[in-house]
Tab-separated table of C-alpha atoms in Angstrom:
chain	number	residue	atom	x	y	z
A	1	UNK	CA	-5.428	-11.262	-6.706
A	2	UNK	CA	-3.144	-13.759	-4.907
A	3	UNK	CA	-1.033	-12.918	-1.889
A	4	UNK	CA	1.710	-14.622	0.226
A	5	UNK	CA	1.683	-12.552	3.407
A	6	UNK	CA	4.275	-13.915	6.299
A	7	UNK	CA	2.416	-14.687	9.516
A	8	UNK	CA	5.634	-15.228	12.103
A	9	UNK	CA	4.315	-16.888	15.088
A	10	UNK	CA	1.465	-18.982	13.066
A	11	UNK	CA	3.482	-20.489	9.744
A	12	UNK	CA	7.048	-20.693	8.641
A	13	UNK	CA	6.103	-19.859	5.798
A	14	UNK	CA	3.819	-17.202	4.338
A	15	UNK	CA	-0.090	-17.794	4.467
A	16	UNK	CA	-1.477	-18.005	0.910
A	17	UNK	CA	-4.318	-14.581	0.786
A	18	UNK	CA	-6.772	-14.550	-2.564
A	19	UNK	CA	-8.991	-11.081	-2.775
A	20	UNK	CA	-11.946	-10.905	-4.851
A	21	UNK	CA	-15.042	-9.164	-5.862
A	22	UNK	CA	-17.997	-9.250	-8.468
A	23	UNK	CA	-17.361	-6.515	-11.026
A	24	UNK	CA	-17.392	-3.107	-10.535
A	25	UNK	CA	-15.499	-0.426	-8.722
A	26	UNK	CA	-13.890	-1.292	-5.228
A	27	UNK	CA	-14.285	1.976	-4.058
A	28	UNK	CA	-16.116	2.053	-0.713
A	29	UNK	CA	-17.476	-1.666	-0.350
A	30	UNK	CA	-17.399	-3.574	2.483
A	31	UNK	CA	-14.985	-6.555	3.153
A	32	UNK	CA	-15.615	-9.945	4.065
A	33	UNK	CA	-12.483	-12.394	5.643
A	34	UNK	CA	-12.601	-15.922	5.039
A	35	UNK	CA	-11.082	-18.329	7.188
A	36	UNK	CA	-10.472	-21.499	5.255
A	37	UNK	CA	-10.180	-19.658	2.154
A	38	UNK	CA	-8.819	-22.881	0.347
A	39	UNK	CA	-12.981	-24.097	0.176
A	40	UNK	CA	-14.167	-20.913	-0.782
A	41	UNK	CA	-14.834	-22.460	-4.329
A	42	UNK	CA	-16.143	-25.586	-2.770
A	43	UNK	CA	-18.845	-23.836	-0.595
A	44	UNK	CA	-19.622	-22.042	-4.184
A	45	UNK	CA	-18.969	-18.600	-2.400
A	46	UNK	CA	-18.069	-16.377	-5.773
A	47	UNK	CA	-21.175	-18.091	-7.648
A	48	UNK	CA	-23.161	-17.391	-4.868
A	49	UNK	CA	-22.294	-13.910	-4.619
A	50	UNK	CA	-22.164	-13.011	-8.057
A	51	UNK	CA	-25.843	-14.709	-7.880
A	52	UNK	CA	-26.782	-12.517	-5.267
A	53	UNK	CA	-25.500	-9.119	-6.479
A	54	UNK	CA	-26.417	-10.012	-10.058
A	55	UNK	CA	-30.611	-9.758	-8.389
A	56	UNK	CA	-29.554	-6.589	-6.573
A	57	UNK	CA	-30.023	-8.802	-3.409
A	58	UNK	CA	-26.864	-7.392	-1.651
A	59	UNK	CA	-24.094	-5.087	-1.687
A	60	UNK	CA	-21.628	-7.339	-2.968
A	61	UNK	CA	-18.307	-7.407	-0.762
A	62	UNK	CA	-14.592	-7.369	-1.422
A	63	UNK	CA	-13.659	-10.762	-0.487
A	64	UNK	CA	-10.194	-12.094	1.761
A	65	UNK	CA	-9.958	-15.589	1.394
A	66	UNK	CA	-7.556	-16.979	3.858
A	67	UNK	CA	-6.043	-20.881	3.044
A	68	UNK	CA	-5.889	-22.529	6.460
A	69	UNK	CA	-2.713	-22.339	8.056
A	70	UNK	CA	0.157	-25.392	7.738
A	71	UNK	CA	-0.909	-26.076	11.422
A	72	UNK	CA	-4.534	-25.521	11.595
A	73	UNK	CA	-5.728	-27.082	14.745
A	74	UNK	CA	-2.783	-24.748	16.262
A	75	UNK	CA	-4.343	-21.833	14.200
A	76	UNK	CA	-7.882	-21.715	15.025
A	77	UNK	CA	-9.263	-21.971	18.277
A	78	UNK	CA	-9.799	-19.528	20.858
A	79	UNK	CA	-7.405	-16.849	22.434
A	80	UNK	CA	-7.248	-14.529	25.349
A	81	UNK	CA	-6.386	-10.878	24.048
A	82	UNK	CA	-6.444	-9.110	27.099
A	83	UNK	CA	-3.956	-11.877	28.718
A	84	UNK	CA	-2.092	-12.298	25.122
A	85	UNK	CA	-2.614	-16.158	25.602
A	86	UNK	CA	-4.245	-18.708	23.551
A	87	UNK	CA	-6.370	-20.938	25.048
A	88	UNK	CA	-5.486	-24.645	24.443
A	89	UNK	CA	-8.167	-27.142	24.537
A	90	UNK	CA	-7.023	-30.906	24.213
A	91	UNK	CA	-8.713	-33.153	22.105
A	92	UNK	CA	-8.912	-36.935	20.614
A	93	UNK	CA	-7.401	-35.474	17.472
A	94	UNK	CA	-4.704	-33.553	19.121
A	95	UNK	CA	-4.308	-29.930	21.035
A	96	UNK	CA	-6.213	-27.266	18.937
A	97	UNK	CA	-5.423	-23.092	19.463
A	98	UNK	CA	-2.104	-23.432	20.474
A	99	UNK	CA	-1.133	-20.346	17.957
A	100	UNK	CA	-4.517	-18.924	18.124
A	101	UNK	CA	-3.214	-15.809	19.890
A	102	UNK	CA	-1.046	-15.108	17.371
A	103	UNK	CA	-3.275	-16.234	14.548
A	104	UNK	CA	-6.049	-14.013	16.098
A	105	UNK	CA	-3.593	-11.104	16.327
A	106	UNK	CA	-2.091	-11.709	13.117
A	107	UNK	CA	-5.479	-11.514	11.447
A	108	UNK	CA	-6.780	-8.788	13.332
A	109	UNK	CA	-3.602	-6.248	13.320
A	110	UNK	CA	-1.372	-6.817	10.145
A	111	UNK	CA	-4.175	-8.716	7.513
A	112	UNK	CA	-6.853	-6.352	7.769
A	113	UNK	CA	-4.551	-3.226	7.703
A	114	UNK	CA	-2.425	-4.695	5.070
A	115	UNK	CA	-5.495	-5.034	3.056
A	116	UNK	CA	-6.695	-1.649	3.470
A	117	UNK	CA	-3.558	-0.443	2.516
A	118	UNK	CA	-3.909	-1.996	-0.876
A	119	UNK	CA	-7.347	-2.091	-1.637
A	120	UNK	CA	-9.876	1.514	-1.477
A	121	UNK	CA	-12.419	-0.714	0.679
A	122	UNK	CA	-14.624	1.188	3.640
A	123	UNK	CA	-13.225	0.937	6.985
A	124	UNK	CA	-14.062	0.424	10.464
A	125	UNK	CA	-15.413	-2.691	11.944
A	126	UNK	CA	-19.169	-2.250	10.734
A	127	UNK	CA	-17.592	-2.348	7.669
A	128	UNK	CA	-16.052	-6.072	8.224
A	129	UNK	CA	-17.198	-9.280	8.392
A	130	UNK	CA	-15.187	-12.545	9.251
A	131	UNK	CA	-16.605	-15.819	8.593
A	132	UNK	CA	-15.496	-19.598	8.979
A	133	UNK	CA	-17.224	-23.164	9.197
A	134	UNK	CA	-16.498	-25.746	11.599
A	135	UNK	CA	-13.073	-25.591	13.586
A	136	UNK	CA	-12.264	-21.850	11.229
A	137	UNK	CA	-16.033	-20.864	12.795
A	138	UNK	CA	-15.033	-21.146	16.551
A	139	UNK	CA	-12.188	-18.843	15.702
A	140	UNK	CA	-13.989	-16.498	14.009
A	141	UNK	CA	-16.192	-16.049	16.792
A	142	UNK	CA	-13.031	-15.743	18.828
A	143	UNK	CA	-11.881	-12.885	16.886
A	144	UNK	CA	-15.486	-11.492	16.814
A	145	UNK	CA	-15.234	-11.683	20.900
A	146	UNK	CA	-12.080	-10.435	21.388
A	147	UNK	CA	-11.489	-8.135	19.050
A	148	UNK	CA	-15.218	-6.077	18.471
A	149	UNK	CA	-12.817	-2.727	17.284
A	150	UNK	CA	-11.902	-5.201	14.256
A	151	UNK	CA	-14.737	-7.227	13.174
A	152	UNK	CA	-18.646	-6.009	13.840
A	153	UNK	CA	-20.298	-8.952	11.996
A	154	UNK	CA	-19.428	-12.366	12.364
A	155	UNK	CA	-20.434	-15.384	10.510
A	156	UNK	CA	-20.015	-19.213	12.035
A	157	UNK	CA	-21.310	-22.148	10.200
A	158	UNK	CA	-20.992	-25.317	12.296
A	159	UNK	CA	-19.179	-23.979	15.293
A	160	UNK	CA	-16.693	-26.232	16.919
A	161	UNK	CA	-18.325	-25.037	20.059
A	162	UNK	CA	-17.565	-28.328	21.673
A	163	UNK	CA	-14.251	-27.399	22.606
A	164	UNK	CA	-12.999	-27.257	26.415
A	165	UNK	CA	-10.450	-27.154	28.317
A	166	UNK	CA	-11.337	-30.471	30.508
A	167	UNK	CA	-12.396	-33.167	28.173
A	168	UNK	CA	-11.881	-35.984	30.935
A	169	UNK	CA	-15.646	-36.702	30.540
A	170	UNK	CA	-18.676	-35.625	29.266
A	171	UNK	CA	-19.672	-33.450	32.449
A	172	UNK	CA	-16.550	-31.689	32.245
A	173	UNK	CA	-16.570	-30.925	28.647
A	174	UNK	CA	-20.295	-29.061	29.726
A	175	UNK	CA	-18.234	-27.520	32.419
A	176	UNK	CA	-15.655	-25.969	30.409
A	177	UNK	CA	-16.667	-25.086	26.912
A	178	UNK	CA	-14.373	-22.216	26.113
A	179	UNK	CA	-16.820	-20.097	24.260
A	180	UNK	CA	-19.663	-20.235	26.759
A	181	UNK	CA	-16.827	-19.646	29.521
A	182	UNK	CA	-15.713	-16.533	27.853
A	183	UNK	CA	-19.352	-15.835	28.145
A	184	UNK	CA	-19.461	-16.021	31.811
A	185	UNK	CA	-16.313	-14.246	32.351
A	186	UNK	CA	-16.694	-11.162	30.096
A	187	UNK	CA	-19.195	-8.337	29.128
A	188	UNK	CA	-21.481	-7.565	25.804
A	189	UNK	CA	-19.664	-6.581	22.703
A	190	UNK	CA	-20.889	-4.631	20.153
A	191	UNK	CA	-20.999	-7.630	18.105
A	192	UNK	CA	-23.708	-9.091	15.629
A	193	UNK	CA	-23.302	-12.532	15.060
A	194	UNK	CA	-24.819	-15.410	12.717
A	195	UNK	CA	-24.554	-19.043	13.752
A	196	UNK	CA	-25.639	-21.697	11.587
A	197	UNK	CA	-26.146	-24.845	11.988
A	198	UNK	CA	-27.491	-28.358	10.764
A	199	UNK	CA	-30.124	-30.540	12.481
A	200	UNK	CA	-28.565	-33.853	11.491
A	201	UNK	CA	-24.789	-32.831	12.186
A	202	UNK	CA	-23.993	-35.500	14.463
A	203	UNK	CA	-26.081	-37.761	17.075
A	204	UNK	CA	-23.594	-37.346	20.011
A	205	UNK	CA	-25.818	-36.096	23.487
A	206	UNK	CA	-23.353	-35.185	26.446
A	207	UNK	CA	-26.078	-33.977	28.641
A	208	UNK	CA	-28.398	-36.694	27.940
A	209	UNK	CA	-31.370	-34.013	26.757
A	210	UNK	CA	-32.494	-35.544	23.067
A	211	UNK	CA	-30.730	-32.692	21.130
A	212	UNK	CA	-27.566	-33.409	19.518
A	213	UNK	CA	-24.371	-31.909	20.450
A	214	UNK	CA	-23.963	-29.908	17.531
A	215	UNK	CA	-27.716	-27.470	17.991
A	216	UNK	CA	-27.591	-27.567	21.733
A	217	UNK	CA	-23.812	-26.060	21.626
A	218	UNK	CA	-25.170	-23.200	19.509
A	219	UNK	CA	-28.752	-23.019	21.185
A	220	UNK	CA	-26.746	-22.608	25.053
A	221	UNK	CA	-24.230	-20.283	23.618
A	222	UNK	CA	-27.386	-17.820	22.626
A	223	UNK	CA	-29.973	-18.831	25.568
A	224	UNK	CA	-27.700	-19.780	28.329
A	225	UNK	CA	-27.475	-22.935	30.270
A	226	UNK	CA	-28.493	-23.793	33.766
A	227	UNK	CA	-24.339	-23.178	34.681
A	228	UNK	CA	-23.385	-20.829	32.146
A	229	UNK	CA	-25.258	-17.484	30.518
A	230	UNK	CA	-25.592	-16.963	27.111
A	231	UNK	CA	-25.920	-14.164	24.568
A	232	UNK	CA	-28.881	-12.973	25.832
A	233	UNK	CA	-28.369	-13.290	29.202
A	234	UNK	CA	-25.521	-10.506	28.612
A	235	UNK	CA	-28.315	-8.587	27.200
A	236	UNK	CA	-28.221	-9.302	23.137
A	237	UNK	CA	-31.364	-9.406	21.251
A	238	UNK	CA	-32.152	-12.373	19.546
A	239	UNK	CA	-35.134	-12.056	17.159
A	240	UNK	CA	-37.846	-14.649	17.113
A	241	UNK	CA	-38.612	-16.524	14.021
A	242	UNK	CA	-38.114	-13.805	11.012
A	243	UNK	CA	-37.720	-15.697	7.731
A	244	UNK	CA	-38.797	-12.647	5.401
A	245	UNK	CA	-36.658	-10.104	6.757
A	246	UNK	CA	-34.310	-8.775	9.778
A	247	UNK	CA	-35.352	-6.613	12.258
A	248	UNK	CA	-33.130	-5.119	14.629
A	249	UNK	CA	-31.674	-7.873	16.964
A	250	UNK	CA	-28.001	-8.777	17.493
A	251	UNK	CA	-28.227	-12.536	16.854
A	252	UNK	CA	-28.962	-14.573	14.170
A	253	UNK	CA	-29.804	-18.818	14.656
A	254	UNK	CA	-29.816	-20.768	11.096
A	255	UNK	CA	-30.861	-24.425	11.889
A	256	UNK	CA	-30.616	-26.024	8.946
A	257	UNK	CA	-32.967	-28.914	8.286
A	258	UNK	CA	-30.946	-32.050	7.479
A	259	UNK	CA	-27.847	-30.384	7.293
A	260	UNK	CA	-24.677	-32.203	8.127
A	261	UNK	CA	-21.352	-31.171	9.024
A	262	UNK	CA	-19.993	-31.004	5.258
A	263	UNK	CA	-19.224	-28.456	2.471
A	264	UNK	CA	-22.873	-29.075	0.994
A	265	UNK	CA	-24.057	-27.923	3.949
A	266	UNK	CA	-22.251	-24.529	4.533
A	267	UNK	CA	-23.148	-23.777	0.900
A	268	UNK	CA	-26.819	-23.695	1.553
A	269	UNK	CA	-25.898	-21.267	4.182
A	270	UNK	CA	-24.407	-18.879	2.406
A	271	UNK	CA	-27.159	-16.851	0.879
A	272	UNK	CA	-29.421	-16.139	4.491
A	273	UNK	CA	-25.677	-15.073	5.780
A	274	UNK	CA	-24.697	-13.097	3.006
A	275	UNK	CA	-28.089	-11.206	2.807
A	276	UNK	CA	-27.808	-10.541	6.608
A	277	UNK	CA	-24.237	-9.055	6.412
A	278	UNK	CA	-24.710	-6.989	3.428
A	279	UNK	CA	-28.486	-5.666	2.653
A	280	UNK	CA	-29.309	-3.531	0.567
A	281	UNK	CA	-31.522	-0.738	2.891
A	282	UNK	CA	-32.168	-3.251	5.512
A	283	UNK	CA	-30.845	-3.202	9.227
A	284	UNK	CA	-28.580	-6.023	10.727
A	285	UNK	CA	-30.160	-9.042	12.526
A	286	UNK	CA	-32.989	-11.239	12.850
A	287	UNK	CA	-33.006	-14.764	12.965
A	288	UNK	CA	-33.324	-17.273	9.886
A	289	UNK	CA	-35.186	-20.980	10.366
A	290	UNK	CA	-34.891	-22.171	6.282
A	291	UNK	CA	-32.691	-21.243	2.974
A	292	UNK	CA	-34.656	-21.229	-0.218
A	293	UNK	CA	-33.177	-24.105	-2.389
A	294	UNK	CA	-32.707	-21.531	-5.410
A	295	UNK	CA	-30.445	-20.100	-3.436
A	296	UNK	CA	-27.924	-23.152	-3.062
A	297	UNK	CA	-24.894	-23.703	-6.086
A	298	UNK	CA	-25.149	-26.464	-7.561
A	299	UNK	CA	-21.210	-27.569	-6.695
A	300	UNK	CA	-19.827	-31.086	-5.906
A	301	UNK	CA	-18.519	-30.894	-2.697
A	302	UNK	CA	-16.078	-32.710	-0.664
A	303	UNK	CA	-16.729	-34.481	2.297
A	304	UNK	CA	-15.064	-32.750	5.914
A	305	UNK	CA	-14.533	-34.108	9.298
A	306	UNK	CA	-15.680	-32.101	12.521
A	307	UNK	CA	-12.410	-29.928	13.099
């Protein structure tokens, strides 16, 4: 089904909305939001699923695919929803989350309830999953942050953890990385989380330590830096190594071997995430090193810059 759903505050116009799902009643599943819903085929995400549930490997979702907004760096970002403010961090490429407040709020408090209204899917945040890659994955962990009622399970390929709010130099960007500040500043959420990312994403090394920008981002944001906590530090349990199957932690880490920062990528990181978010009989969490490459479609792919 395709939808044109007005979003006033994030687009003039309305934001283009496609729902899916394998076959089979919609009664009861759970639903899965999409941000970037435009490379939804390009990721291979209703092959992959269809794979999936065809092998009775998971409970197969309802799917909200979300195009990106007209203004996407103003879209996605990060948001204060306690202070009903976005958080604006300047960049080379421009100022990104200037409308992420309302983009967060929009998504949170008139898609998901317009969707329910429509569709007989189960409800409550355990229930819903939101998911994004790159610049789309630091807002979906926004949302996951902020709004915990909404979304219990959150899915972010390539995080655009990076971003700040004092990009003068390298030692400020470390400084004041929004995510890991919103970290420092607020308490646990009842919120499991999968980050993914690739080993060869970029070679870019702000604090000088020999890992790239792109893993140690994700790796501080879960274990904490000498300045800043991380996920665990607030008390979330990350899993050690735990290819075969999830046990009971809060936080998953996919590193990807010789991923990169493209489409390709995030496809070959869709079946570990999928399988965590909906099992069949299993509990949600453990963490994920490697993706069997049966798993992967077989999709040409475009390539994708960093935001």
């Amino acid at each position: 089904d395709d939808w044109n759903i007005p979003a006033p505050g994030v687009s003039a116009t309305p934001l283009h909305v496609r729902v899916f799902a394998t076959p089979g009643a919609l009664r009861d599943r759970a639903t899965l939001y999409v941000n970037d819903g435009q490379d939804a085929d390009a990721v291979g995400l209703a092959d992959t699923l269809a794979s999936l549930a065809r092998t009775g490997s998971i409970a197969a979702p309802v799917v909200v695919a979300i195009d990106m907004p007209p203004d996407r760096m103003g879209a996605y970002g990060f948001s204060d929803r306690a202070a009903r403010r976005a958080i604006v961090a300047p960049t080379r490429y421009g100022v990104v989350g200037s409308r992420a407040q309302a983009y967060s709020e929009w998504l949170a408090h008139v898609l998901v309830p317009w969707v329910e209204a429509r569709y007989p899917v189960r409800r409550g945040a355990t229930s819903r999953a939101l998911l994004g890659w790159s610049l789309g994955a630091a807002n979906a962990f926004n949302v996951g942050w902020q709004y915990p009622d909404v979304f219990g399970r959150v899915g972010a390929f390539s995080p655009s953890l990076w971003l700040s709010t004092e990009p003068t130099d390298d030692a400020s960007v470390q400084r004041t990385r929004i995510a890991q500040s919103m970290l420092a500043r607020g308490a646990p959420r009842g919120l499991h989380l999968f980050l993914a990312v690739g080993t060869d994403e970029e070679t870019s090394d702000r604090d000088g330590d020999g890992i790239n920008d792109a893993l140690d981002d994700v790796r501080e944001l879960v274990d904490g830096s000498l300045s800043m906590p991380g996920l665990r530090q607030l008390g979330y349990r990350i899993e050690p190594d735990a290819p075969a199957r999830h046990r009971g932690g809060d936080v998953v880490v996919y590193e990807l071997p010789g991923g990169i920062h493209r489409q390709s990528s995030w496809a070959r990181m869709l079946p570990a995430f999928l399988r965590w978010a909906y099992p069949r009989g299993a509990t949600v969490s453990g963490v994920v090193r490697s993706a069997s490459p049966a798993d992967t479609p077989r999709r040409p792919v475009a390539r994708r810059a960093h935001l």
